[in-house]
Amino acid sequence: MQQHVPVPTAESSVPPAPDPAAGPGRPGGGTDGEPGSWRTALRRPRTLGLLTLLLAAALWLYALPRIGFREMGDYGLLDRLPAAYYLSLLVLTAGFVLSLRRAATAPWWPTAHCAAMLFALKAPPAVLYDEVRYPWASKHDAVVNTLLANGELRPGAALSGNMSAYDQWPGFFTLNGGLVRAFGVESAATYANWAPIVFGLLMMPVLVLIYRTFCRDWRLVWTAVWIFQLANWVGQDYFAPQGLAYLLHLTVIAVVLRHFVRPGSAGRLRDRTFLDPAAATVPPPTGTRQRAICVAVLAPLIAAVNATHQLTPVMLCICLLALNLTRRYRNLGLLAVAGLLMLTWDLTMGRPLFVETLSTLKESLGELTQNSRAGYAGQLTGPGPELAGTANVLMVLAIVVLAGSAVVLRRRLTRSALPLLLVSVAPVPLFVVNDYGGEMLFRVYLFGLPGGAFFAAAALVPAFAGTHRGRAKVLRHRAAAVALPAVLLVLLAGFLPSYYGKEKMYYTPPAETAMVTRTLDNAPEGSLILATTGSFPQALHRYDSLEHWYFAEQELPENEKMLKDPAGYLAEGIPPGTTAYVILTRTQDTYTAGEGLLPADGFESLRTRLSASPLFRTVESHPYGVVLEYRPATR
């Protein structure tokens, strides 16, 4: 019979640091003025952790005002970030790796480094930008403003610009309407850029709870959290309903994994000799009455997910269905409640979009290539977008390879963490169903990331049991000591272009925002607003009283035909008697070029031809944009 060996902790794998207070006759002893004293102090986890955090903060603060975000070129922020910024990330990574040596006895140091890395990676836009990052995020601010101004929702109204869904799933906007009033700020745009940091910080304890359900090695747990942050480049945690819904989704999953274990279902998973040394035993079982109470507690949380976002409840039901495939978490009652709440919302508040989506399933069902595309229809062009696209693919492959190797090589850990693996792969079949406006690829990756990060960490933090190690174990320990920081640096190098390589599309000058706002404020009610794409600031300002046509959000061949006679093309699509304005901005130029919606110089050609056409009168013209009014009477 296999002999039980204790799970390795930082205490068993790394010799403890000598006591700095030890006397001269003890190891590491010496007076405060002797070399042994300060050397010993520097080796203490508290000192090392504090030094790396302080040094990284100093470098980051030094770099912050030197980030040239107003003069971004082809590579977005990548070549505008000073060397001190990159150095601060390296220091944080080194500090985190060092903090793992005492993760079991001092978990607050990995916690602090994870929080600091999250802030260092995603806070620059929040601190520096004078406009909302991601121009399309301004439409969410517009919904909050409209809700506060009107004091009502209109889920049945056919709103232009695909805005009806926001009145049908208003949870996020209702919450922010309350926050705007509570904070006394002018609008949600005041704090919108802080959303990734807030969501990230709130997600950390949820991830820890999920990982601790299957693992008792704190090194692996915090490495998984760190990898999750580096691999979360998809930008779905911005000021949008899906960020809040995703947090609620993970919270429900965490509670289920922790408190829905059926009695007698663990089997050999409660036997330490059968488990991976790093694996946690199955949580205590709960009776039928306890699980029923948990269902009642989770029901409002699941209802909040349904009120916030249309896709996340589908993901939640699929994940709960996957858990029902295991005897350990088989709970049809919770799945039935989640499904009933989803259908109730879809057939009442969300009925218009739900019916429309059902009518399109026949066309998208089974179209794997089409459903897994990213974006509208174009091909990334330009050095920055192309680098970002390549980095995206490599990041996905890196997580898949790391996680896959752990699933194969650490089969005992895989058996005990099988529910987490099932939850991670459960969303993949949605590729067969729909493309979700070109975002299904990102959503499937994001919902699979918690489990992917856990198993990727398991590949880098192997368990070493016992105090007597053979030569093979020593070699493995040394290899892991090199592989862990190396892979974390590679993932960091992949995150930066993935997240900031297309930043030129995401930052908008205030003057451009002011021009758009001014135009939309002066447009008569019922006017038609034309633009190449909806990716420009305040594109949907006054969305409830204006119509919209983003005429370049289509296949490139169609746009090439449009460019042959853009004035005639637009005139044919404008209903007779309609007041119409064309807004062309620098942000649209950057976006259509980077996403490959228009050919090279296509946007400039469009602007020149429309400005010269007798069908359009120039209202405003600036280096950052032009506003044209449709004047059919001048033909």
XYZ file of C-alpha atoms in Angstrom:
635
model
C 0.000 0.000 0.000
C 1.266 3.420 -0.887
C 2.587 5.292 2.112
C 0.980 8.643 2.808
C 3.307 11.585 2.562
C 2.470 15.119 3.600
C 1.641 17.798 1.082
C 4.671 19.969 0.409
C 4.466 23.421 1.814
C 6.801 26.314 1.641
C 8.158 25.197 5.028
C 9.062 21.700 3.812
C 10.454 22.694 0.431
C 12.489 25.726 1.427
C 14.650 25.984 4.558
C 13.348 28.624 6.940
C 15.158 31.910 7.075
C 17.406 32.300 10.109
C 16.069 34.368 12.964
C 17.518 37.861 12.651
C 17.273 38.217 16.406
C 19.490 35.197 17.008
C 22.557 35.701 19.140
C 26.145 35.659 17.879
C 26.528 32.000 18.646
C 23.500 30.963 16.544
C 23.181 30.544 12.785
C 22.685 33.872 11.180
C 23.389 35.631 14.439
C 25.147 38.922 14.883
C 24.536 42.383 16.130
C 22.591 44.978 14.178
C 25.785 46.433 12.863
C 27.237 43.149 11.629
C 26.795 41.867 8.029
C 24.888 38.771 9.108
C 22.092 40.897 10.511
C 21.145 42.878 7.394
C 21.733 39.910 5.095
C 19.393 37.845 7.198
C 16.824 40.654 7.200
C 16.933 40.883 3.405
C 16.167 37.164 3.187
C 13.012 37.489 5.247
C 9.807 37.224 3.153
C 8.427 40.392 4.711
C 11.495 42.415 3.737
C 11.761 41.000 0.229
C 8.052 41.443 -0.395
C 8.037 45.011 0.824
C 11.172 45.934 -1.118
C 9.872 44.580 -4.434
C 6.501 46.277 -3.982
C 8.086 49.616 -3.099
C 10.604 49.440 -5.932
C 7.929 48.459 -8.470
C 5.651 51.271 -7.254
C 8.461 53.825 -7.541
C 9.307 52.724 -11.090
C 5.627 52.682 -12.097
C 4.968 56.155 -10.702
C 8.104 57.457 -12.411
C 6.978 55.996 -15.733
C 3.332 57.095 -15.542
C 3.675 60.772 -16.604
C 6.126 59.714 -19.338
C 3.648 57.457 -21.159
C 3.072 59.124 -24.533
C -0.550 58.125 -24.960
C -1.451 61.235 -26.967
C 1.071 60.462 -29.706
C 0.473 56.753 -30.253
C 1.774 55.260 -33.483
C 1.349 51.956 -35.259
C 2.139 49.909 -32.142
C -0.348 51.541 -29.808
C 1.085 52.029 -26.332
C 3.814 49.424 -26.732
C 6.458 51.874 -27.951
C 5.094 54.704 -25.789
C 5.591 52.926 -22.467
C 8.924 53.965 -20.876
C 11.552 51.420 -19.917
C 10.786 52.126 -16.259
C 7.247 50.798 -16.762
C 8.484 47.496 -18.186
C 11.078 47.291 -15.410
C 8.354 47.722 -12.771
C 6.543 44.682 -14.207
C 9.755 42.645 -14.084
C 10.311 43.618 -10.449
C 6.744 42.630 -9.569
C 7.196 39.270 -11.287
C 10.434 38.621 -9.398
C 8.797 39.635 -6.129
C 5.848 37.348 -6.769
C 8.066 34.344 -7.497
C 10.034 35.015 -4.312
C 6.824 35.413 -2.301
C 5.730 31.903 -3.315
C 8.495 30.469 -1.119
C 6.441 31.443 1.946
C 2.979 31.342 0.372
C 1.684 28.931 3.023
C 2.781 30.984 6.031
C 2.554 34.488 4.538
C -0.141 34.405 1.821
C -0.622 38.169 2.027
C 2.584 38.739 0.040
C 1.410 36.824 -3.071
C -1.941 38.569 -2.575
C -0.311 41.988 -2.536
C 1.803 41.194 -5.601
C -1.232 39.926 -7.539
C -3.177 43.075 -6.707
C -0.188 45.243 -7.587
C 0.301 43.502 -10.927
C -3.382 43.943 -11.775
C -3.094 47.645 -11.005
C 0.203 48.039 -12.866
C -1.132 46.345 -15.998
C -4.565 47.938 -16.285
C -4.503 51.214 -14.356
C -2.561 53.472 -16.810
C -5.639 54.223 -18.972
C -7.737 54.837 -15.849
C -5.213 57.308 -14.461
C -4.161 59.044 -17.691
C -7.027 59.040 -20.181
C -9.352 62.029 -20.280
C -11.965 60.020 -22.185
C -13.525 56.579 -21.783
C -11.214 53.819 -23.002
C -12.819 51.821 -25.823
C -14.958 54.325 -27.773
C -17.847 51.861 -27.898
C -17.977 51.857 -24.088
C -19.461 55.356 -24.247
C -22.767 53.782 -25.317
C -23.034 52.158 -21.886
C -22.626 55.567 -20.303
C -25.336 56.820 -22.682
C -27.728 54.128 -21.438
C -27.135 55.142 -17.807
C -27.731 58.798 -18.689
C -30.914 57.964 -20.583
C -32.183 55.829 -17.714
C -31.563 58.637 -15.218
C -33.154 61.237 -17.502
C -36.286 59.260 -18.405
C -36.708 57.284 -15.213
C -38.100 54.315 -17.129
C -37.207 51.348 -19.311
C -38.714 50.467 -22.682
C -37.866 46.808 -23.335
C -40.345 46.623 -26.219
C -39.062 49.686 -28.081
C -37.185 49.177 -31.359
C -34.156 51.352 -30.612
C -31.594 52.095 -33.306
C -27.965 51.008 -33.108
C -28.739 47.610 -31.559
C -29.560 49.384 -28.287
C -32.808 47.571 -27.502
C -30.944 44.799 -25.676
C -29.764 47.221 -23.020
C -33.314 48.095 -22.017
C -34.155 44.393 -22.008
C -31.200 43.486 -19.729
C -30.887 46.622 -17.561
C -29.261 45.290 -14.380
C -25.823 46.803 -14.972
C -27.237 50.181 -15.951
C -29.677 50.340 -13.042
C -26.796 49.625 -10.658
C -24.650 52.362 -12.192
C -27.537 54.793 -12.197
C -27.649 54.314 -8.436
C -23.858 54.715 -8.186
C -23.929 57.958 -10.184
C -26.525 59.370 -7.815
C -24.711 58.036 -4.732
C -21.307 59.413 -5.783
C -22.779 62.710 -6.945
C -20.799 62.583 -10.212
C -21.936 63.946 -13.558
C -22.040 60.553 -15.286
C -20.661 57.025 -15.146
C -17.906 58.099 -17.544
C -16.192 59.645 -14.509
C -15.220 56.221 -13.187
C -15.759 53.929 -16.190
C -12.045 53.378 -16.871
C -11.602 51.891 -13.383
C -13.919 48.977 -14.135
C -11.142 46.464 -15.059
C -9.346 47.125 -11.772
C -12.527 46.914 -9.668
C -13.722 43.726 -11.378
C -10.240 42.227 -11.129
C -9.925 42.901 -7.402
C -13.399 41.526 -6.693
C -12.611 38.433 -8.742
C -9.439 37.530 -6.836
C -11.135 36.108 -3.688
C -13.656 34.259 -5.858
C -10.851 32.608 -7.834
C -9.006 31.746 -4.631
C -12.152 30.088 -3.268
C -12.545 28.039 -6.461
C -8.908 26.980 -6.544
C -8.746 26.164 -2.832
C -11.687 23.803 -3.337
C -9.385 21.565 -5.374
C -5.901 22.475 -4.153
C -4.299 23.054 -0.759
C -0.915 24.154 -2.106
C -0.941 27.948 -1.805
C 1.892 28.203 -4.334
C -0.287 26.651 -7.008
C -3.342 28.709 -5.997
C -1.619 32.074 -6.276
C 0.234 31.080 -9.431
C -3.148 30.255 -10.972
C -4.494 33.687 -9.966
C -1.388 35.333 -11.441
C -1.723 33.411 -14.706
C -5.430 34.279 -14.890
C -4.545 37.980 -14.752
C -1.854 37.693 -17.413
C -4.093 35.608 -19.669
C -7.109 37.891 -19.227
C -6.208 40.127 -22.173
C -9.567 39.870 -23.952
C -10.830 43.204 -22.614
C -14.236 41.873 -21.542
C -13.829 43.333 -18.052
C -14.330 46.937 -19.140
C -17.324 49.134 -18.224
C -19.952 46.799 -19.640
C -22.672 44.368 -18.477
C -20.597 41.281 -19.278
C -17.912 42.200 -16.725
C -20.416 42.306 -13.874
C -22.280 39.216 -15.108
C -18.999 37.278 -15.364
C -18.149 38.119 -11.746
C -21.602 36.952 -10.618
C -21.257 33.797 -12.724
C -17.951 32.845 -11.083
C -19.438 33.543 -7.661
C -22.290 31.104 -8.309
C -19.833 28.466 -9.569
C -17.621 28.955 -6.501
C -20.550 28.420 -4.114
C -21.722 25.341 -6.014
C -18.269 23.755 -6.014
C -17.885 24.425 -2.315
C -21.315 23.617 -0.923
C -23.156 21.229 -3.252
C -21.238 17.971 -2.713
C -23.591 15.009 -2.511
C -23.133 12.588 0.411
C -21.205 9.448 -0.426
C -20.060 10.742 -3.812
C -16.384 11.399 -3.084
C -15.277 7.777 -2.927
C -11.506 7.418 -2.966
C -11.104 11.198 -3.330
C -11.233 11.437 0.463
C -8.215 9.150 0.739
C -4.951 11.127 0.812
C -3.019 8.183 -0.617
C -5.122 8.388 -3.769
C -4.783 12.140 -4.239
C -2.098 14.261 -5.790
C 0.040 15.681 -2.940
C -1.198 19.202 -3.797
C -4.867 18.234 -4.108
C -7.439 19.141 -1.514
C -9.877 16.552 -0.301
C -13.475 16.895 -1.420
C -15.418 19.460 0.683
C -17.796 18.085 3.312
C -21.035 16.722 1.869
C -24.318 18.565 2.265
C -27.730 17.056 2.771
C -30.813 17.656 0.678
C -32.111 20.319 3.046
C -28.809 22.219 3.060
C -28.591 22.171 -0.725
C -32.181 23.394 -0.967
C -31.277 26.339 1.264
C -28.248 27.053 -0.928
C -30.479 27.023 -4.012
C -32.755 29.585 -2.341
C -29.713 31.723 -1.488
C -28.284 31.482 -5.011
C -31.586 32.172 -6.790
C -31.358 35.996 -6.383
C -27.758 35.909 -7.586
C -28.752 33.885 -10.649
C -31.649 36.289 -11.226
C -29.138 39.167 -11.146
C -27.064 37.409 -13.829
C -30.192 37.132 -15.979
C -31.060 40.797 -15.476
C -27.548 41.891 -16.436
C -26.500 40.053 -19.593
C -28.074 37.852 -22.246
C -25.237 35.359 -22.889
C -23.887 34.759 -19.383
C -27.026 32.895 -18.158
C -26.567 30.495 -21.071
C -22.951 29.939 -20.017
C -24.048 29.418 -16.416
C -26.654 26.808 -17.351
C -24.139 24.978 -19.555
C -21.594 24.919 -16.716
C -24.199 23.644 -14.229
C -25.198 20.985 -16.744
C -21.547 19.931 -17.035
C -21.312 19.632 -13.248
C -24.378 17.389 -13.287
C -22.346 14.930 -15.350
C -20.355 14.214 -12.188
C -21.910 12.240 -9.353
C -20.294 14.635 -6.907
C -22.271 17.715 -8.042
C -25.396 16.195 -9.510
C -28.121 18.642 -8.521
C -30.950 18.865 -11.006
C -32.866 21.247 -8.755
C -30.304 24.040 -9.103
C -30.031 23.481 -12.856
C -33.833 23.616 -13.145
C -33.984 26.868 -11.164
C -31.246 28.449 -13.312
C -32.928 27.324 -16.531
C -36.356 28.494 -15.372
C -35.050 31.922 -14.376
C -33.308 32.275 -17.746
C -36.387 31.295 -19.757
C -38.621 33.516 -17.643
C -36.460 36.549 -18.364
C -36.004 35.687 -22.040
C -39.744 35.316 -22.582
C -40.681 38.508 -20.732
C -38.200 41.410 -20.534
C -35.845 39.978 -23.163
C -38.452 38.547 -25.500
C -37.816 40.825 -28.564
C -34.106 39.990 -28.817
C -34.674 36.367 -27.783
C -37.139 35.818 -30.627
C -34.828 37.585 -33.073
C -31.897 35.409 -31.992
C -33.922 32.230 -32.422
C -34.769 33.279 -35.990
C -31.065 33.594 -36.854
C -29.974 30.259 -35.366
C -30.915 28.383 -38.528
C -28.277 30.337 -40.470
C -25.511 30.159 -37.853
C -26.032 26.645 -36.489
C -23.054 24.453 -37.367
C -21.032 27.254 -39.010
C -17.876 26.649 -36.975
C -15.580 28.813 -39.095
C -18.000 31.720 -39.153
C -18.937 31.451 -35.494
C -15.312 31.418 -34.331
C -14.331 34.562 -36.213
C -13.203 37.621 -34.269
C -14.764 41.012 -34.986
C -17.125 41.984 -37.763
C -15.611 40.744 -40.998
C -12.241 42.329 -41.586
C -8.645 41.178 -41.350
C -6.313 42.877 -38.884
C -3.965 45.230 -40.706
C -1.076 47.373 -39.530
C 1.922 46.505 -37.327
C 0.161 46.941 -33.975
C -3.091 45.098 -34.755
C -1.236 42.304 -36.542
C 1.135 41.895 -33.591
C -1.836 41.910 -31.213
C -3.615 39.265 -33.285
C -0.542 37.039 -33.311
C -0.042 37.507 -29.575
C -3.703 36.600 -28.968
C -3.286 33.278 -30.746
C 0.000 32.494 -29.016
C -1.454 33.313 -25.604
C -4.377 30.947 -26.172
C -2.022 28.214 -27.361
C 0.277 28.730 -24.384
C -2.568 28.311 -21.884
C -3.936 25.294 -23.752
C -0.522 23.597 -23.941
C 0.314 24.255 -20.294
C -3.109 23.173 -19.061
C -3.158 20.146 -21.337
C 0.237 18.976 -20.135
C -0.919 19.175 -16.499
C -4.128 17.283 -17.298
C -2.053 14.482 -18.830
C 0.932 14.443 -16.474
C -0.873 15.067 -13.171
C -3.744 12.661 -13.614
C -4.439 12.331 -9.896
C -4.906 16.090 -9.619
C -7.058 16.012 -12.744
C -9.323 13.366 -11.208
C -9.925 15.420 -8.078
C -10.317 18.691 -10.044
C -12.433 17.134 -12.802
C -15.434 19.423 -12.069
C -13.270 22.495 -12.723
C -12.054 20.949 -15.974
C -15.633 20.246 -17.073
C -16.734 23.790 -16.272
C -13.837 25.122 -18.354
C -14.572 23.122 -21.496
C -18.379 23.304 -21.219
C -18.745 26.598 -23.190
C -16.791 25.297 -26.208
C -19.857 23.771 -27.964
C -21.353 27.263 -28.275
C -19.120 27.697 -31.324
C -21.605 25.439 -33.077
C -24.553 27.692 -32.256
C -23.786 31.355 -32.919
C -21.007 33.895 -33.462
C -22.492 36.432 -31.001
C -21.581 39.387 -33.186
C -17.995 38.229 -33.656
C -17.378 37.904 -29.905
C -18.100 34.217 -29.237
C -14.404 33.375 -29.570
C -13.496 35.803 -26.784
C -16.380 34.746 -24.536
C -15.603 31.017 -24.766
C -11.945 31.714 -23.981
C -12.863 33.921 -21.020
C -15.281 31.430 -19.470
C -12.743 28.638 -19.856
C -9.885 30.705 -18.435
C -10.337 30.026 -14.671
C -9.829 26.311 -15.172
C -7.186 26.866 -17.842
C -5.171 29.055 -15.470
C -5.434 26.474 -12.679
C -4.119 23.589 -14.766
C -1.484 25.816 -16.381
C -0.244 26.623 -12.877
C -0.260 22.917 -12.036
C 2.167 22.381 -14.915
C 4.545 24.963 -13.452
C 4.223 24.237 -9.717
C 4.632 20.476 -9.326
C 4.145 18.895 -5.919
C 7.249 17.583 -4.192
C 6.352 15.345 -1.300
C 8.551 14.257 1.552
C 11.881 15.448 2.834
C 14.026 12.780 1.142
C 14.430 13.520 -2.511
C 16.078 11.413 -5.117
C 18.197 12.799 -7.914
C 15.228 12.899 -10.300
C 13.147 14.938 -7.879
C 16.008 17.363 -7.316
C 16.354 17.855 -11.065
C 12.616 18.389 -11.400
C 12.715 20.920 -8.586
C 15.502 22.845 -10.283
C 13.744 22.722 -13.650
C 10.535 24.023 -12.099
C 12.456 26.799 -10.355
C 13.632 27.983 -13.790
C 10.467 27.223 -15.761
C 8.073 29.112 -13.481
C 9.607 32.611 -13.770
C 10.470 32.008 -17.430
C 6.901 31.102 -18.383
C 5.454 33.946 -16.318
C 7.711 36.381 -18.184
C 6.616 34.884 -21.526
C 2.959 35.295 -20.561
C 3.653 38.869 -19.465
C 5.317 39.529 -22.819
C 2.220 38.135 -24.534
C -0.235 40.154 -22.450
C 1.222 43.552 -23.335
C 0.734 43.433 -27.145
C -2.556 41.580 -26.710
C -3.918 44.298 -24.433
C -2.149 47.439 -25.671
C -1.123 46.640 -29.247
C -4.350 48.121 -30.673
C -4.549 50.968 -28.177
C -4.588 53.598 -30.918
C -8.149 52.408 -31.646
C -9.130 52.752 -28.011
C -8.043 56.290 -27.073
C -10.062 59.274 -28.274
C -8.947 62.938 -28.122
C -11.378 65.135 -26.141
C -11.816 67.478 -29.123
C -13.224 64.616 -31.208
C -15.647 63.710 -28.447
C -16.765 67.316 -28.170
C -17.401 67.538 -31.933
C -19.542 64.396 -31.952
C -21.504 65.461 -28.860
C -22.119 68.900 -30.327
C -23.402 67.441 -33.584
C -25.748 64.959 -31.931
C -27.082 67.570 -29.513
C -28.001 69.838 -32.460
C -29.493 67.076 -34.631
C -33.321 67.225 -34.841
C -35.198 64.326 -33.285
C -35.508 61.403 -35.695
C -32.366 62.350 -37.634
C -30.259 59.621 -39.220
C -26.597 59.488 -38.125
C -24.234 57.801 -40.584
C -20.696 56.646 -39.783
C -18.361 53.942 -41.010
C -18.553 52.118 -37.672
C -20.000 52.618 -34.228
C -16.504 52.626 -32.731
C -16.179 56.347 -32.038
C -16.873 58.441 -28.918
C -20.459 59.278 -28.030
C -21.644 57.389 -31.116
C -24.940 56.584 -29.411
C -25.495 59.776 -27.493
C -29.260 60.460 -27.614
C -29.741 56.964 -29.003
C -33.408 56.983 -28.013
C -34.230 59.902 -30.337
C -31.859 59.347 -33.283
C -31.419 56.640 -35.918
C -28.048 55.148 -36.881
C -26.432 53.481 -39.888
C -22.859 52.179 -39.647
C -22.392 51.558 -43.318
C -18.871 50.040 -43.315
C -19.573 47.215 -40.840
C -19.720 44.628 -43.619
C -17.429 42.476 -45.754
C -14.425 44.213 -47.347
C -15.536 43.511 -50.960
C -18.813 45.314 -50.270
C -16.931 48.300 -48.869
C -14.661 48.390 -51.905
C -17.771 48.684 -54.108
C -19.112 51.404 -51.826
C -15.893 53.435 -52.191
C -16.356 53.683 -55.975
C -19.299 56.044 -55.431
C -19.754 56.657 -51.694
C -22.140 59.613 -52.108
C -24.475 57.646 -54.365
C -24.243 54.575 -52.115
C -25.272 56.540 -49.037
C -27.953 58.522 -50.861
C -29.673 55.293 -51.885
C -29.827 54.171 -48.249
C -31.199 57.409 -46.790
C -35.028 57.438 -46.727
C -36.618 60.389 -48.550
C -37.283 63.400 -46.354
C -34.887 62.265 -43.632
C -32.458 64.688 -42.029
C -29.123 62.909 -42.156
C -25.592 63.627 -40.968
C -22.373 61.820 -41.778
C -19.779 61.844 -38.992
C -16.268 60.725 -39.923
C -13.649 60.850 -37.172
C -10.008 59.936 -36.684
C -11.033 57.144 -34.313
C -13.145 55.606 -37.081
C -10.193 55.894 -39.456
C -7.936 54.026 -37.031
C -10.543 51.357 -36.308
C -11.572 50.620 -39.902
C -7.922 50.431 -40.955
C -6.812 48.256 -38.037
C -9.779 45.873 -38.343
C -9.415 45.669 -42.129
C -12.903 46.986 -42.871
C -11.573 49.432 -45.455
C -8.581 49.130 -47.789
C -5.464 51.246 -47.357
C -6.310 54.971 -47.680
C -9.963 53.980 -48.037
C -11.129 56.200 -45.183
C -9.310 59.266 -46.505
C -10.760 58.616 -49.959
C -14.228 58.343 -48.425
C -13.839 61.624 -46.558
C -12.503 63.454 -49.601
C -15.212 62.236 -51.966
C -18.105 62.880 -49.617
C -16.801 66.363 -48.765
C -16.567 67.196 -52.492
C -19.991 65.782 -53.343
C -22.862 68.257 -53.951
C -25.110 65.853 -52.018
C -23.368 66.738 -48.734
C -22.642 70.074 -47.069
C -19.727 70.399 -44.655
C -20.928 71.439 -41.189
C -17.601 71.088 -39.374
C -14.162 70.096 -40.557
C -11.133 69.473 -38.362
C -7.970 67.350 -38.558
C -9.652 64.892 -36.183
C -12.999 64.686 -38.006
C -15.625 66.079 -40.319
C -19.420 66.434 -40.072
C -21.471 66.481 -43.286
C -25.171 67.171 -43.744
C -27.140 65.397 -46.445
C -28.660 67.945 -48.857
C -30.510 66.115 -51.656
C -32.096 69.375 -52.918
C -28.704 70.548 -54.184
C -28.494 67.865 -56.871
